[in-house]
Amino acid sequence: LFQRQREDPTDVKDPLLTATVIKRLGCSGQSGSSSKKHKQRPSTMAPTETTALVSNGKPKDEEKDDENLRRLKGYQWWAFFVTFGGYFMAHFSRKCYSTVKQQLQDEAGYNAWILSAMDTTFMATYACGNIISGKLGDTLNPTTVLAIGLFGSGVCLFFINVAIWFDFHGFNENLGNLFILAVYFMFGFFQSTGGPVGTAVMGNWFCDSESVRRRGLIFGLWTCHQYCGDITAALCTAWVLGNGWPYWWALLIPSLTNILWGVLTLQLIPDPADVGIITPEVRIRQEKLAAKRALLKEGEEILDEGPKPISYSAALRIPMVAQYAFAFGFFKLTNYVLFFWLPYFLGKNFDPVTANLIAALYSVGMMPGGIIVGVVSDWFGGRRACVIGTFMSCLMVFLFIFSIYSEKLNEVALLVMLCIMGILVGGPNNIITSAVAADLASHPSVRGNNKSLGTVTGLINGCGSITASIGLLAVGPLQDHFGWGSVWVFLMFCTGVGTLLMGPKIWEEAFPKPEVPEAETEMESTNVIV
């Protein structure tokens, strides 16, 4: 055979061997008599036992990988759009209530105490709901959980409208107060589905190597949904009141849009594996399964039942999940204090319009913050802890300046400082509950199991919300007894504690150890049948 190849490299029935011999001999197959023979031979070669391994010059496995990647990429934009819109609707419905608080008090008759109790009830159930929803998203169909959250949010707002239309509060004050608190108790649980479950669906689809390299940018853009929703709620209320419509339309419109988006969300495919797309995570799970099957005794069989949802304890055992959960609580507390108390603080030195305008710059800065942190961390090879630590260290400097000069700064200086502080706070807060959570859920101990991201995100977001809610109780007494300077010092302390909790991860990223083989921790669900 090799002799015939020397005479004419194209005179062969095995295309793979032909390519190999031509490469070794350095022949072109286009000289002498071989050229004539080649011209007389038909252009198509008869199939052989190796022909099935190649197609258009590519092995079949490589062609399948290309097809899987093409299908994965083709659906990513739709998954981004639907999950972005779902969380957008959550914030649209959540913010609309706060935009009509004055009307609820003046026209519906609810006093300040009940409105404050609604906020507290919502925060409590929202924090606990994050932990529960993340686990539900990993256990059940994620898009069903997302849709239930949207349907429930819409129904809760509709019930508030019912209470307004039929004047529950006027009929019986206790009945009206109890009804609206009960509705908002459930509203917090329904609202909690968007963050952890939406992040899990995003992680399922954006799992290819290119998306992983650009994870910071992708999730930084995705987390803009909350600010878009908040701004839309304010604009919707302004439009409703500006046209002279009853204020309850500002609650009815997001109620209807949430329900409609829930219908759309039900059509979303939650996992590429559901439509036969083999992703890197699925391939790793299949390789682990094949390795286990190779060790079986005769007569034993392993059934592939897909990845098994991890438990809360297993999620907390993933390195840095617990530290990030507590660190996020201190960072979120800083954000909550600035978000809720800035208008009140600025109102002491400025008129209400100016105070709200200056405070709004903080929220404006938060929107690009996540994108900036995401892009910068991508530039540095996914070293997000280092970038977050740097941002938080800079924030401490600004808080120190605030503690001394906050009541002496003019409007321009405050505008600039609060916009920068919005970037410094918003960036880490947005990235920790999205890109960082996706990084943690990709740890080797759970590699190949995509039923972990929702639980991890829910734990981080839920624990963070609980810590922040407790910390908010200290703000009022501090500013009453020691002035606003003590509040900024308190926030410096919280920011410092959160950064220290991330210290081990920052050190690991700054001074990485030599890579070691990944631990083959088995997380998939398997049954052995004898």
Short mmCIF file of C-alpha atoms in Angstrom, two decimals, residues 3-445:
data_model
loop_
_atom_site.label_atom_id
_atom_site.label_comp_id
_atom_site.label_asym_id
_atom_site.label_seq_id
_atom_site.Cartn_x
_atom_site.Cartn_y
_atom_site.Cartn_z
CA GLN A 3 4.57 1.48 -2.40
CA ARG A 4 1.41 2.39 -4.37
CA GLN A 5 1.25 5.62 -2.42
CA ARG A 6 4.78 6.52 -3.48
CA GLU A 7 3.81 5.98 -7.15
CA ASP A 8 0.52 7.85 -6.85
CA PRO A 9 -0.58 9.30 -3.47
CA THR A 10 -4.14 9.68 -4.76
CA ASP A 11 -4.54 6.01 -5.68
CA VAL A 12 -6.07 4.86 -2.40
CA LYS A 13 -9.40 3.85 -0.97
CA ASP A 14 -8.89 5.24 2.52
CA PRO A 15 -9.04 9.07 2.61
CA LEU A 16 -7.64 9.31 6.14
CA LEU A 17 -4.60 7.24 5.18
CA THR A 18 -4.19 9.22 1.96
CA ALA A 19 -3.94 12.50 3.88
CA THR A 20 -1.43 10.95 6.30
CA VAL A 21 0.84 9.53 3.61
CA ILE A 22 0.77 12.68 1.48
CA LYS A 23 1.78 14.71 4.52
CA ARG A 24 4.61 12.30 5.37
CA LEU A 25 5.95 12.06 1.80
CA GLY A 26 5.48 15.75 1.02
CA CYS A 27 3.71 14.81 -2.22
CA SER A 28 1.15 16.93 -3.97
CA GLY A 29 -0.36 14.14 -6.03
CA GLN A 30 -0.35 16.34 -9.15
CA SER A 31 2.86 15.31 -11.01
CA GLY A 32 3.79 12.83 -13.75
CA SER A 33 1.63 9.92 -14.63
CA SER A 34 -0.24 10.18 -11.38
CA SER A 35 -1.66 13.47 -12.59
CA LYS A 36 -3.11 11.77 -15.64
CA LYS A 37 -4.59 8.99 -13.58
CA HIS A 38 -6.11 11.51 -11.28
CA LYS A 39 -7.77 13.35 -14.14
CA GLN A 40 -9.38 10.14 -15.41
CA ARG A 41 -10.73 9.12 -11.96
CA PRO A 42 -14.28 10.18 -10.95
CA SER A 43 -14.46 13.15 -8.60
CA THR A 44 -16.31 11.20 -5.90
CA MET A 45 -14.63 8.42 -3.97
CA ALA A 46 -16.39 5.21 -3.06
CA PRO A 47 -17.34 5.08 0.63
CA THR A 48 -15.28 2.86 2.89
CA GLU A 49 -15.46 1.78 6.52
CA THR A 50 -13.68 5.02 7.56
CA THR A 51 -15.68 7.43 5.41
CA ALA A 52 -18.31 7.85 8.13
CA LEU A 53 -15.70 9.32 10.44
CA VAL A 54 -15.23 12.40 8.28
CA SER A 55 -17.51 14.81 6.50
CA ASN A 56 -16.27 17.82 4.57
CA GLY A 57 -12.85 17.22 6.05
CA LYS A 58 -14.09 17.28 9.69
CA PRO A 59 -14.52 14.38 12.12
CA LYS A 60 -18.14 13.69 13.05
CA ASP A 61 -17.56 14.57 16.72
CA GLU A 62 -16.21 17.96 15.72
CA GLU A 63 -19.18 18.56 13.45
CA LYS A 64 -21.54 17.71 16.31
CA ASP A 65 -19.72 20.13 18.60
CA ASP A 66 -20.03 22.87 15.99
CA GLU A 67 -23.75 22.17 15.59
CA ASN A 68 -24.30 22.19 19.37
CA LEU A 69 -22.45 25.50 19.69
CA ARG A 70 -24.41 27.01 16.79
CA ARG A 71 -27.73 26.05 18.39
CA LEU A 72 -26.57 27.22 21.82
CA LYS A 73 -25.50 30.62 20.50
CA GLY A 74 -28.68 30.96 18.47
CA TYR A 75 -30.88 30.71 21.57
CA GLN A 76 -28.75 32.74 24.01
CA TRP A 77 -30.16 36.12 22.98
CA TRP A 78 -33.72 34.87 23.57
CA ALA A 79 -32.84 33.47 27.01
CA PHE A 80 -31.19 36.81 27.85
CA PHE A 81 -34.22 38.78 26.67
CA VAL A 82 -36.87 36.73 28.48
CA THR A 83 -35.01 36.49 31.83
CA PHE A 84 -34.01 40.18 31.62
CA GLY A 85 -37.65 41.07 31.01
CA GLY A 86 -38.81 38.87 33.88
CA TYR A 87 -36.60 40.60 36.43
CA PHE A 88 -37.44 43.95 34.83
CA MET A 89 -41.12 43.20 35.47
CA ALA A 90 -40.35 42.22 39.07
CA HIS A 91 -38.77 45.61 39.76
CA PHE A 92 -41.46 47.39 37.75
CA SER A 93 -44.15 45.90 40.00
CA ARG A 94 -42.06 46.32 43.17
CA LYS A 95 -41.23 49.99 42.62
CA CYS A 96 -44.70 51.10 41.49
CA TYR A 97 -46.04 50.70 45.03
CA SER A 98 -43.48 53.12 46.47
CA THR A 99 -44.31 55.70 43.78
CA VAL A 100 -47.94 55.95 44.98
CA LYS A 101 -47.34 55.80 48.74
CA GLN A 102 -48.54 59.36 49.13
CA GLN A 103 -51.82 58.57 47.36
CA LEU A 104 -52.30 55.40 49.42
CA GLN A 105 -52.04 57.53 52.53
CA ASP A 106 -54.06 60.55 51.37
CA GLU A 107 -56.77 58.88 49.28
CA ALA A 108 -56.95 55.25 50.44
CA GLY A 109 -56.54 56.13 54.11
CA TYR A 110 -53.58 53.90 55.01
CA ASN A 111 -51.43 55.55 57.68
CA ALA A 112 -47.63 55.79 57.73
CA TRP A 113 -47.34 52.92 60.19
CA ILE A 114 -49.08 50.41 57.93
CA LEU A 115 -47.06 51.57 54.91
CA SER A 116 -43.85 51.05 56.90
CA ALA A 117 -45.09 47.63 58.04
CA MET A 118 -45.67 46.70 54.39
CA ASP A 119 -42.01 47.48 53.62
CA THR A 120 -40.81 45.42 56.59
CA THR A 121 -43.07 42.49 55.73
CA PHE A 122 -41.94 42.54 52.13
CA MET A 123 -38.23 42.62 53.06
CA ALA A 124 -38.62 39.69 55.47
CA THR A 125 -40.46 37.41 53.04
CA TYR A 126 -38.27 38.51 50.12
CA ALA A 127 -35.08 37.59 52.01
CA CYS A 128 -36.39 34.17 53.05
CA GLY A 129 -37.97 33.65 49.64
CA ASN A 130 -34.62 34.03 47.87
CA ILE A 131 -33.23 31.04 49.74
CA ILE A 132 -36.35 28.95 49.02
CA SER A 133 -36.76 30.04 45.38
CA GLY A 134 -33.18 29.21 44.46
CA LYS A 135 -33.65 25.64 45.68
CA LEU A 136 -37.02 25.37 43.91
CA GLY A 137 -35.43 26.55 40.67
CA ASP A 138 -32.82 23.79 40.87
CA THR A 139 -35.37 21.14 41.86
CA LEU A 140 -38.33 21.98 39.59
CA ASN A 141 -38.61 23.42 36.10
CA PRO A 142 -36.91 26.86 36.40
CA THR A 143 -39.12 28.61 33.86
CA THR A 144 -42.23 27.36 35.65
CA VAL A 145 -40.92 28.82 38.91
CA LEU A 146 -40.18 32.13 37.16
CA ALA A 147 -43.64 32.21 35.61
CA ILE A 148 -45.32 31.48 38.96
CA GLY A 149 -43.40 34.40 40.45
CA LEU A 150 -44.64 36.72 37.71
CA PHE A 151 -48.23 35.46 37.90
CA GLY A 152 -48.20 35.78 41.70
CA SER A 153 -46.76 39.30 41.61
CA GLY A 154 -49.43 40.38 39.15
CA VAL A 155 -52.23 38.83 41.20
CA CYS A 156 -50.96 40.47 44.42
CA LEU A 157 -51.00 43.92 42.81
CA PHE A 158 -54.45 43.20 41.44
CA PHE A 159 -55.68 42.33 44.96
CA ILE A 160 -54.32 45.66 46.22
CA ASN A 161 -56.41 47.32 43.52
CA VAL A 162 -59.43 45.33 44.68
CA ALA A 163 -58.87 46.60 48.23
CA ILE A 164 -58.76 50.18 46.86
CA TRP A 165 -61.79 49.79 44.57
CA PHE A 166 -64.02 48.32 47.29
CA ASP A 167 -62.53 50.47 50.06
CA PHE A 168 -61.64 47.66 52.45
CA HIS A 169 -59.96 50.17 54.75
CA GLY A 170 -63.03 52.40 54.86
CA PHE A 171 -65.32 49.45 55.56
CA ASN A 172 -63.15 48.21 58.43
CA GLU A 173 -59.71 49.63 59.25
CA ASN A 174 -58.41 46.42 60.79
CA LEU A 175 -59.68 44.38 57.86
CA GLY A 176 -58.06 46.75 55.36
CA ASN A 177 -54.71 46.73 57.18
CA LEU A 178 -54.67 42.96 57.64
CA PHE A 179 -55.61 42.31 54.02
CA ILE A 180 -52.93 44.54 52.51
CA LEU A 181 -50.26 43.15 54.86
CA ALA A 182 -51.24 39.58 53.95
CA VAL A 183 -51.02 40.44 50.25
CA TYR A 184 -47.59 42.01 50.68
CA PHE A 185 -46.45 39.00 52.72
CA MET A 186 -47.09 36.79 49.68
CA PHE A 187 -45.81 39.46 47.29
CA GLY A 188 -42.31 39.18 48.82
CA PHE A 189 -42.17 35.43 48.15
CA PHE A 190 -43.31 35.81 44.54
CA GLN A 191 -40.83 38.62 43.93
CA SER A 192 -37.93 36.51 45.18
CA THR A 193 -38.01 34.12 42.21
CA GLY A 194 -36.50 36.48 39.64
CA GLY A 195 -32.95 36.78 40.97
CA PRO A 196 -31.75 33.25 41.79
CA VAL A 197 -33.86 31.35 39.24
CA GLY A 198 -33.23 33.83 36.42
CA THR A 199 -29.50 33.66 37.12
CA ALA A 200 -29.66 29.85 36.96
CA VAL A 201 -31.33 29.91 33.55
CA MET A 202 -28.75 32.41 32.31
CA GLY A 203 -25.97 30.17 33.59
CA ASN A 204 -27.46 27.18 31.76
CA TRP A 205 -27.37 28.93 28.40
CA PHE A 206 -24.22 31.04 28.71
CA CYS A 207 -21.88 28.13 29.43
CA ASP A 208 -19.69 27.96 26.33
CA SER A 209 -16.03 28.96 26.61
CA GLU A 210 -16.52 32.37 24.98
CA SER A 211 -19.43 33.24 27.28
CA VAL A 212 -17.46 32.13 30.34
CA ARG A 213 -14.58 34.41 29.33
CA ARG A 214 -17.07 37.30 28.94
CA ARG A 215 -19.23 36.35 31.92
CA GLY A 216 -18.59 39.65 33.72
CA LEU A 217 -19.75 41.75 30.77
CA ILE A 218 -22.76 39.52 30.03
CA PHE A 219 -24.05 39.47 33.60
CA GLY A 220 -23.12 43.12 34.12
CA LEU A 221 -25.43 44.06 31.25
CA TRP A 222 -28.09 41.62 32.45
CA THR A 223 -28.23 43.12 35.95
CA CYS A 224 -29.31 46.46 34.51
CA HIS A 225 -32.84 45.02 34.53
CA GLN A 226 -33.51 46.25 38.06
CA TYR A 227 -32.69 49.88 37.30
CA CYS A 228 -34.63 49.80 34.04
CA GLY A 229 -37.62 48.47 35.96
CA ASP A 230 -37.33 51.10 38.69
CA ILE A 231 -37.07 53.93 36.15
CA THR A 232 -40.01 52.58 34.14
CA ALA A 233 -42.17 52.43 37.27
CA ALA A 234 -41.43 56.08 38.05
CA LEU A 235 -42.17 57.11 34.46
CA CYS A 236 -45.38 55.04 34.38
CA THR A 237 -46.67 56.67 37.57
CA ALA A 238 -45.76 60.14 36.28
CA TRP A 239 -47.63 59.40 33.03
CA VAL A 240 -50.71 58.09 34.88
CA LEU A 241 -50.90 61.04 37.27
CA GLY A 242 -50.00 63.52 34.52
CA ASN A 243 -52.96 62.39 32.44
CA GLY A 244 -55.30 62.77 35.39
CA TRP A 245 -56.05 59.05 35.67
CA PRO A 246 -56.82 57.43 39.05
CA TYR A 247 -53.57 56.57 40.81
CA TRP A 248 -54.45 52.87 41.02
CA TRP A 249 -53.70 52.57 37.30
CA ALA A 250 -50.02 52.78 38.34
CA LEU A 251 -50.59 49.47 40.16
CA LEU A 252 -52.88 47.87 37.57
CA ILE A 253 -50.55 48.37 34.59
CA PRO A 254 -47.58 46.45 36.11
CA SER A 255 -50.04 43.84 37.38
CA LEU A 256 -51.19 43.09 33.84
CA THR A 257 -47.72 43.26 32.28
CA ASN A 258 -46.35 40.81 34.89
CA ILE A 259 -49.05 38.27 34.04
CA LEU A 260 -48.46 38.67 30.30
CA TRP A 261 -44.69 38.25 30.71
CA GLY A 262 -45.35 35.15 32.79
CA VAL A 263 -47.15 33.61 29.80
CA LEU A 264 -44.10 34.40 27.62
CA THR A 265 -41.73 32.96 30.23
CA LEU A 266 -43.52 29.61 30.14
CA GLN A 267 -42.34 29.24 26.52
CA LEU A 268 -38.67 29.65 27.50
CA ILE A 269 -36.49 26.51 27.36
CA PRO A 270 -34.69 26.41 30.73
CA ASP A 271 -31.79 24.10 29.83
CA PRO A 272 -30.02 23.38 26.50
CA ALA A 273 -30.02 19.66 27.40
CA ASP A 274 -33.84 19.72 27.16
CA VAL A 275 -33.52 20.15 23.38
CA GLY A 276 -30.55 17.82 22.92
CA ILE A 277 -27.78 20.41 22.98
CA ILE A 278 -24.65 18.87 24.53
CA THR A 279 -22.99 21.60 26.60
CA PRO A 280 -19.62 21.37 28.39
CA GLU A 281 -21.46 20.68 31.66
CA VAL A 282 -23.41 17.80 30.12
CA ARG A 283 -20.25 16.38 28.55
CA ILE A 284 -18.43 16.42 31.91
CA ARG A 285 -21.35 14.62 33.54
CA GLN A 286 -21.36 12.02 30.76
CA GLU A 287 -17.61 11.47 31.15
CA LYS A 288 -18.01 10.97 34.91
CA LEU A 289 -20.84 8.53 34.26
CA ALA A 290 -18.74 6.58 31.73
CA ALA A 291 -15.86 6.39 34.22
CA LYS A 292 -18.20 4.93 36.84
CA ARG A 293 -19.65 2.43 34.38
CA ALA A 294 -16.14 1.20 33.58
CA LEU A 295 -15.74 0.19 37.23
CA LEU A 296 -18.97 -1.80 37.40
CA LYS A 297 -19.02 -5.52 37.93
CA GLU A 298 -20.74 -7.83 35.48
CA GLY A 299 -24.50 -7.59 35.80
CA GLU A 300 -24.49 -4.06 37.26
CA GLU A 301 -25.87 -1.04 35.44
CA ILE A 302 -25.98 2.70 36.10
CA LEU A 303 -29.00 4.68 35.00
CA ASP A 304 -28.41 8.31 34.05
CA GLU A 305 -31.19 10.26 35.74
CA GLY A 306 -29.62 13.64 35.08
CA PRO A 307 -28.00 16.00 37.57
CA LYS A 308 -29.37 15.96 41.09
CA PRO A 309 -30.12 19.30 42.84
CA ILE A 310 -27.59 20.01 45.56
CA SER A 311 -28.62 20.57 49.17
CA TYR A 312 -28.12 23.76 51.15
CA SER A 313 -25.31 22.14 53.11
CA ALA A 314 -23.59 21.03 49.90
CA ALA A 315 -23.90 24.56 48.50
CA LEU A 316 -22.39 26.05 51.66
CA ARG A 317 -19.50 23.57 51.42
CA ILE A 318 -18.50 25.02 48.05
CA PRO A 319 -15.44 27.16 48.83
CA MET A 320 -16.27 30.86 49.47
CA VAL A 321 -20.08 30.55 49.19
CA ALA A 322 -20.61 31.20 52.92
CA GLN A 323 -18.05 34.03 52.96
CA TYR A 324 -19.63 35.70 49.93
CA ALA A 325 -23.10 35.34 51.48
CA PHE A 326 -22.06 37.23 54.62
CA ALA A 327 -19.85 39.70 52.76
CA PHE A 328 -22.74 40.51 50.42
CA GLY A 329 -24.91 41.25 53.46
CA PHE A 330 -22.54 44.03 54.57
CA PHE A 331 -22.24 45.40 51.04
CA LYS A 332 -26.01 45.30 50.60
CA LEU A 333 -26.45 47.10 53.91
CA THR A 334 -24.29 49.95 52.63
CA ASN A 335 -26.43 50.08 49.49
CA TYR A 336 -29.72 50.02 51.43
CA VAL A 337 -28.65 52.84 53.77
CA LEU A 338 -27.62 55.06 50.86
CA PHE A 339 -30.72 54.15 48.82
CA PHE A 340 -33.32 54.63 51.56
CA TRP A 341 -31.75 57.40 53.67
CA LEU A 342 -30.04 59.69 51.18
CA PRO A 343 -33.16 61.77 50.34
CA TYR A 344 -33.86 62.19 54.07
CA PHE A 345 -30.26 63.20 54.82
CA LEU A 346 -29.98 65.61 51.89
CA GLY A 347 -33.38 67.13 52.72
CA LYS A 348 -31.84 68.69 55.82
CA ASN A 349 -29.70 71.00 53.69
CA PHE A 350 -31.55 71.22 50.37
CA ASP A 351 -35.12 71.66 49.17
CA PRO A 352 -37.00 68.41 48.38
CA VAL A 353 -36.59 68.69 44.59
CA THR A 354 -32.83 69.26 44.79
CA ALA A 355 -32.40 66.56 47.44
CA ASN A 356 -34.17 63.93 45.29
CA LEU A 357 -32.24 64.98 42.19
CA ILE A 358 -28.90 64.60 43.97
CA ALA A 359 -29.96 61.26 45.49
CA ALA A 360 -31.02 60.02 42.04
CA LEU A 361 -27.41 60.33 40.84
CA TYR A 362 -26.50 57.53 43.22
CA SER A 363 -28.97 55.20 41.47
CA VAL A 364 -27.77 56.37 38.06
CA GLY A 365 -24.20 55.45 39.01
CA MET A 366 -25.25 51.96 40.08
CA MET A 367 -26.42 50.99 36.59
CA PRO A 368 -23.00 51.10 34.85
CA GLY A 369 -21.29 49.88 38.01
CA GLY A 370 -22.06 46.22 37.32
CA ILE A 371 -20.90 46.54 33.70
CA ILE A 372 -17.64 48.21 34.74
CA VAL A 373 -16.83 45.62 37.42
CA GLY A 374 -17.77 42.80 35.04
CA VAL A 375 -15.63 44.06 32.16
CA VAL A 376 -12.62 44.86 34.36
CA SER A 377 -12.80 41.43 36.03
CA ASP A 378 -12.96 39.81 32.57
CA TRP A 379 -9.82 41.72 31.58
CA PHE A 380 -8.04 40.25 34.60
CA GLY A 381 -9.02 36.68 33.79
CA GLY A 382 -12.10 36.47 36.02
CA ARG A 383 -10.36 37.73 39.18
CA ARG A 384 -13.59 39.26 40.46
CA ALA A 385 -12.71 39.22 44.16
CA CYS A 386 -9.67 41.43 43.53
CA VAL A 387 -11.74 43.91 41.53
CA ILE A 388 -14.54 43.93 44.13
CA GLY A 389 -12.02 44.43 46.94
CA THR A 390 -10.47 47.35 45.07
CA PHE A 391 -13.87 48.99 44.51
CA MET A 392 -14.83 48.57 48.17
CA SER A 393 -11.51 49.98 49.36
CA CYS A 394 -12.12 53.07 47.23
CA LEU A 395 -15.65 53.32 48.65
CA MET A 396 -14.24 53.44 52.18
CA VAL A 397 -12.21 56.50 51.19
CA PHE A 398 -15.35 58.25 49.92
CA LEU A 399 -17.28 57.29 53.07
CA PHE A 400 -14.47 58.74 55.19
CA ILE A 401 -14.69 62.03 53.27
CA PHE A 402 -18.46 61.95 53.71
CA SER A 403 -18.14 61.45 57.47
CA ILE A 404 -16.21 64.73 57.71
CA TYR A 405 -17.55 66.97 54.93
CA SER A 406 -20.97 65.58 53.94
CA GLU A 407 -22.89 68.50 55.45
CA LYS A 408 -20.49 71.09 53.99
CA LEU A 409 -20.27 69.95 50.35
CA ASN A 410 -22.14 71.91 47.68
CA GLU A 411 -24.50 70.45 45.08
CA VAL A 412 -21.88 69.84 42.36
CA ALA A 413 -19.48 68.05 44.72
CA LEU A 414 -22.29 65.88 46.08
CA LEU A 415 -23.49 65.01 42.59
CA VAL A 416 -20.03 63.85 41.54
CA MET A 417 -19.33 61.96 44.75
CA LEU A 418 -22.68 60.16 44.87
CA CYS A 419 -22.45 59.15 41.21
CA ILE A 420 -19.00 57.64 41.84
CA MET A 421 -20.23 56.00 45.04
CA GLY A 422 -23.12 54.50 43.06
CA ILE A 423 -20.60 52.88 40.71
CA LEU A 424 -18.46 51.64 43.61
CA VAL A 425 -21.45 50.14 45.46
CA GLY A 426 -23.57 48.98 42.54
CA GLY A 427 -20.78 47.19 40.68
CA PRO A 428 -19.90 44.64 43.40
CA ASN A 429 -23.53 44.21 44.49
CA ASN A 430 -24.67 43.39 40.95
CA ILE A 431 -21.77 41.09 40.09
CA ILE A 432 -21.77 39.06 43.32
CA THR A 433 -25.33 37.80 42.76
CA SER A 434 -24.74 37.01 39.08
CA ALA A 435 -21.26 36.42 37.63
CA VAL A 436 -19.61 35.56 40.97
CA ALA A 437 -22.44 33.14 41.83
CA ALA A 438 -22.00 31.51 38.40
CA ASP A 439 -18.26 31.22 39.04
CA LEU A 440 -18.86 29.59 42.44
CA ALA A 441 -21.39 27.15 40.97
CA SER A 442 -18.71 26.09 38.43
CA HIS A 443 -16.37 24.86 41.17
CA PRO A 444 -14.80 21.43 40.42
CA SER A 445 -16.74 19.86 43.29
#
